[in-house]
Every structure is written in C-alpha cells, then in structure tokens.
Amino acid sequence: MRIIIIGAGEVGYHIASRLASEDKDVVVIDINEKVLDRVSEQLDVQTVLGSGSSPKVLEKAGVRDADILLAVTDSDEINLIACTFANILSPGLRKLARIRNPEYTDYQEVLAKDILDIDMVINPEEEVIRTIERLMGAPGAVDISDFSEGRIKLVGLWVREDSPVAGTKLFNLREKVGHERLIVAAIIRNDRLIIPQGDNTLKDGDLIYFVCEDQYLNKVLTGFGIHSETLRNVLIIGGGNIGFKLAKGLEKRNVHVKLIEIDRARCEFLAENLNRTVVLQGDGTDQGLLLEENVRSMDVVVTVTGDEEYNVLCSLLAKNLGSKMTITRINKFAYLPLVRTVGLENTVSPRLSAVNAILKHVREGRVISAISIKEEAEALEAIAQDKSELVGKPIKDLPFPQGAIVLCLIRGEDVIIPTGDSIIEPNDRVIVLSTRRNIARVEKALTVKLEYL
C-alpha cells in the first residue's frame, strides 16, 4: 500500500509514524524543509519538498501509483486543491481531507461526492465534540470510544487504592463488578502496555481499558465504584467553533450552560446565536469570576480555547475551586501524558481525533473504526470476510498473532462477549485489540488466509 500524506505537522507526522512502523510505503509532502528533515531523520518514509496543491509535486510523489492520499495540512484550501488535482491525475485514488472551516464543512457531503469525489471529509472539531459528550455521559472514565454505532463502548479508567476492584485478579473481575458483560482489553501500568491474561491482578495506579455494551455501562461503572449523576450544569471556557457547537448541542439536552469568552465581538456572536446559554465576557483564569459564577456547582468545566497552556491553567483553577470534573483541550501530542501528571485526567485532542478518524480509512479490509490506545495499541472494528482464516473456528484455535485479542463480536442484533469456544462467522463485526507491531497481521487476518503467520 502506497500512501501520500500532504502536511508534516502534528497530524501528518503522527500518521506517517504509525504507518511507517507497519512497513507501509509512505510519502510525505510539505513546503517546510526543516519539518521534512525531521521526518526523514526519524521515520522510514520518503519526503518531497513542495506544496501538496501543486500537480507537479503530486506527480513527483507518485500520485498515479498511490492507493491513498491524505490531505492533512492546517490549510483547508490547500487540502481541497490537493484533492482536486489528485482526482484529475489519479481518478481511482482514495482521498481523505482534513477540513475545519464551517463554511466548507456545511457542504462536506457535496464536496465529498458530487464535486471532488473525496472518500472522507474529516472535521477534527466535530470529532472532539463527540468525545466530550461521551466523557460527560460517563463521569469517572478518562477515555471512552464508540463501536458499532455506539452500541459498544471502549472505556478507560484509573484503578485507585480505594477502588473495589484493586487487588482483583481478572478471572474474578466479572464477579467482583457484578456483571458478566465486559472484557478487559488492556492494562497500562507505569506507561507500559499489558495485554491482559486471567491471572493478571489490577493494582492501584493502573489505567485499564474494558469493553462493554452501552446499555450496561452505568452498571459496570457502579461495580468499579463510579456513580454517575444526571448532567445539569456545564461551564465552557472558550467560545470558538468547538465551544459554540458544544453549547448548541447541550442546549438540546436541557442542560444549563454558561460560556466564558474573552473576546467581546465573539461574545456578541455567541449571544445572538445561542438560545439559553449564558454568555459571559471574561477571563477563564479569573478566580473571582469563576467563584461568582459558582464553579463549585458545575458538574463539568470544559476548557476548549485554542491555547492549550491557557486551557490547562483554567482547568487546574476550576478543579482547585471545587468543580466535580474538568475536560481540557490539548493540541500537542507531547503534552497529553504530561497534563495527567498534574491531575487533569480528562483531555481531548482535535489532532488525535483526526488521527483516529483517518486510520480507519487506511486500514486494509472492511475496517469500520480504529482507536489508538497509548500509542502502543489499536482497537479495530471490522467485518469478517468469507475468505478470512478467522471464520468458522473457535477463537482459542485461531492462528492469531501474539499481542492481539478478540474483544467482542456483533452478529446482527446480538452482542457476543467471546470465550475461547466462540466462533466468528462471515459478516460478523469483530472488535480486535492489537499491539502496533501486529496491526498489519491483524488486517490480513480479517481478510485473507493466515498460513504465513
């Protein structure tokens, strides 16, 4: 598979790193020579200096022989022009474009199919809003992702010293939690990924990921000692696109929303275009303002300005003043593990959301979803095909690569938490967790014979 990535920023670099580690043929285009030097020094990829919107540069990168083009620069216009020329030079090429401007995303279906034949228009901000809404729906979880149109949840949460599951072996976990419909997918201990086995013991400080059905999520969380409450009061700091769209969505859920924005002109826009949200002009780091707006009564404080350092300060202040939960927007990948060390467990990243949205479209086979876990693993949802070696055998007998486990099967309306005796049938939706080094093998396992394994 030959993949051309236009843009070597945080998103482009991260995707190139992931795909290069899977031995895919990757070409990265960027206009910044220093950025490309970093890419070529650290990754096993080809680089091309120039604008991805130039047909000559695309030709030089081998667009006619490529399988996928990912236009992920910070410029919507460059991404759209790149897809335009790619469509002319290589009509059968799969194209994905990162688009953020609402003036373009309002027409994304027309852009995708009727004009540019783009296979996927990815709006990181909309992905972030969905992530925030999922986190709000499961207080206590630090990470939550959807599979099977939301029917299945992949949830990450910390094991604390006072947690009822601390010290529990995994083969006793379902009994301890009081629910059979879950399976632990991964354990992160001291920043090291553990693919779990039955005799693993959960310890204080572990970050565990488990899979369960959405309808049982609250019961499972209760078993872990986490009690959800009805969402009533939300404070949003930052009235940009994310803050504005989040407030509009919360208004429909009958949630009382306050929004703090520092820019006066933007406040006027927000006040005109929001119905029940209380718009306040001010600084989210103003302790007096937060106390005046009764930050202690807030179920969630969401900081989503474009300045991540400012977001961190606002969240720390809100948490110190008594807010029950904070959600913090972070852009740089390097900051994500750092903010957790200062006590901010719930973070969202437009760039990471863009990466997850893109990955599922570059996977081989009929992959529906792809979610990264701590840069070391990935959870894939795919449709098992007739010719796959995984079909028709008990899971315990499958020639599956080490470091990969089947988490869940969806067969029609039935959700199956598998055992070793469960059998995958053609057209089952299969959710698999795999370490990064085995992703390519798992892709093949879902589509073709596995004798080479």
CSV table of N, CA and C in Angstrom, one decimal, residues 19 21-24 363-364 380 401 434-448 450 452-453:
chain,number,residue,atom,x,y,z
A,19,LEU,N,2.1,4.5,10.2
A,19,LEU,CA,2.0,3.7,9.0
A,19,LEU,C,3.4,3.2,8.6
A,21,SER,N,5.7,2.3,10.7
A,21,SER,CA,6.1,1.3,11.6
A,21,SER,C,5.4,0.0,11.2
A,22,GLU,N,4.4,0.1,10.3
A,22,GLU,CA,3.7,-1.1,9.8
A,22,GLU,C,4.2,-1.5,8.4
A,23,ASP,N,5.4,-1.0,8.0
A,23,ASP,CA,6.0,-1.3,6.8
A,23,ASP,C,5.2,-0.9,5.6
A,24,LYS,N,4.4,0.1,5.7
A,24,LYS,CA,3.7,0.7,4.5
A,24,LYS,C,4.6,1.7,3.8
A,363,ARG,N,-6.8,1.4,6.8
A,363,ARG,CA,-6.7,0.0,7.1
A,363,ARG,C,-7.2,-0.9,6.0
A,364,GLU,N,-6.5,-2.0,5.8
A,364,GLU,CA,-7.0,-2.9,4.8
A,364,GLU,C,-8.2,-3.7,5.3
A,380,LEU,N,-9.5,-2.2,16.6
A,380,LEU,CA,-10.1,-2.2,15.3
A,380,LEU,C,-11.5,-2.8,15.3
A,401,PRO,N,-1.9,-13.6,15.7
A,401,PRO,CA,-0.6,-13.2,16.2
A,401,PRO,C,-0.6,-12.9,17.7
A,434,SER,N,-5.0,-4.9,19.2
A,434,SER,CA,-3.7,-5.4,18.8
A,434,SER,C,-2.6,-4.4,19.1
A,435,THR,N,-1.4,-4.9,19.5
A,435,THR,CA,-0.2,-4.1,19.6
A,435,THR,C,0.1,-3.5,18.2
A,436,ARG,N,0.9,-2.4,18.2
A,436,ARG,CA,1.2,-1.7,16.9
A,436,ARG,C,1.9,-2.7,16.0
A,437,ARG,N,2.9,-3.5,16.5
A,437,ARG,CA,3.7,-4.3,15.6
A,437,ARG,C,2.9,-5.4,14.9
A,438,ASN,N,1.7,-5.7,15.4
A,438,ASN,CA,0.9,-6.7,14.8
A,438,ASN,C,-0.3,-6.2,14.0
A,439,ILE,N,-0.4,-4.9,13.9
A,439,ILE,CA,-1.6,-4.4,13.2
A,439,ILE,C,-1.6,-4.9,11.8
A,440,ALA,N,-0.5,-4.9,11.0
A,440,ALA,CA,-0.6,-5.4,9.6
A,440,ALA,C,-1.0,-6.8,9.6
A,441,ARG,N,-0.6,-7.6,10.5
A,441,ARG,CA,-1.0,-9.0,10.5
A,441,ARG,C,-2.5,-9.2,10.8
A,442,VAL,N,-3.0,-8.3,11.7
A,442,VAL,CA,-4.4,-8.4,12.1
A,442,VAL,C,-5.3,-8.0,10.9
A,443,GLU,N,-4.8,-6.9,10.2
A,443,GLU,CA,-5.5,-6.5,9.0
A,443,GLU,C,-5.7,-7.7,8.0
A,444,LYS,N,-4.6,-8.4,7.8
A,444,LYS,CA,-4.6,-9.5,6.8
A,444,LYS,C,-5.5,-10.6,7.4
A,445,ALA,N,-5.4,-10.8,8.7
A,445,ALA,CA,-6.2,-11.9,9.3
A,445,ALA,C,-7.7,-11.7,9.1
A,446,LEU,N,-8.1,-10.5,9.0
A,446,LEU,CA,-9.6,-10.3,8.8
A,446,LEU,C,-10.0,-10.4,7.4
A,447,THR,N,-9.0,-10.6,6.5
A,447,THR,CA,-9.4,-10.6,5.1
A,447,THR,C,-8.9,-11.8,4.3
A,448,VAL,N,-7.7,-12.4,4.7
A,448,VAL,CA,-7.1,-13.4,3.9
A,448,VAL,C,-6.7,-14.6,4.7
A,450,LEU,N,-4.1,-17.2,6.6
A,450,LEU,CA,-3.0,-16.8,7.5
A,450,LEU,C,-1.9,-17.8,7.6
A,452,TYR,N,1.0,-17.7,6.5
A,452,TYR,CA,2.3,-17.1,6.7
A,452,TYR,C,2.5,-16.8,8.1
A,453,LEU,N,1.5,-16.8,8.9
A,453,LEU,CA,1.7,-16.4,10.4
A,453,LEU,C,2.2,-17.7,11.1
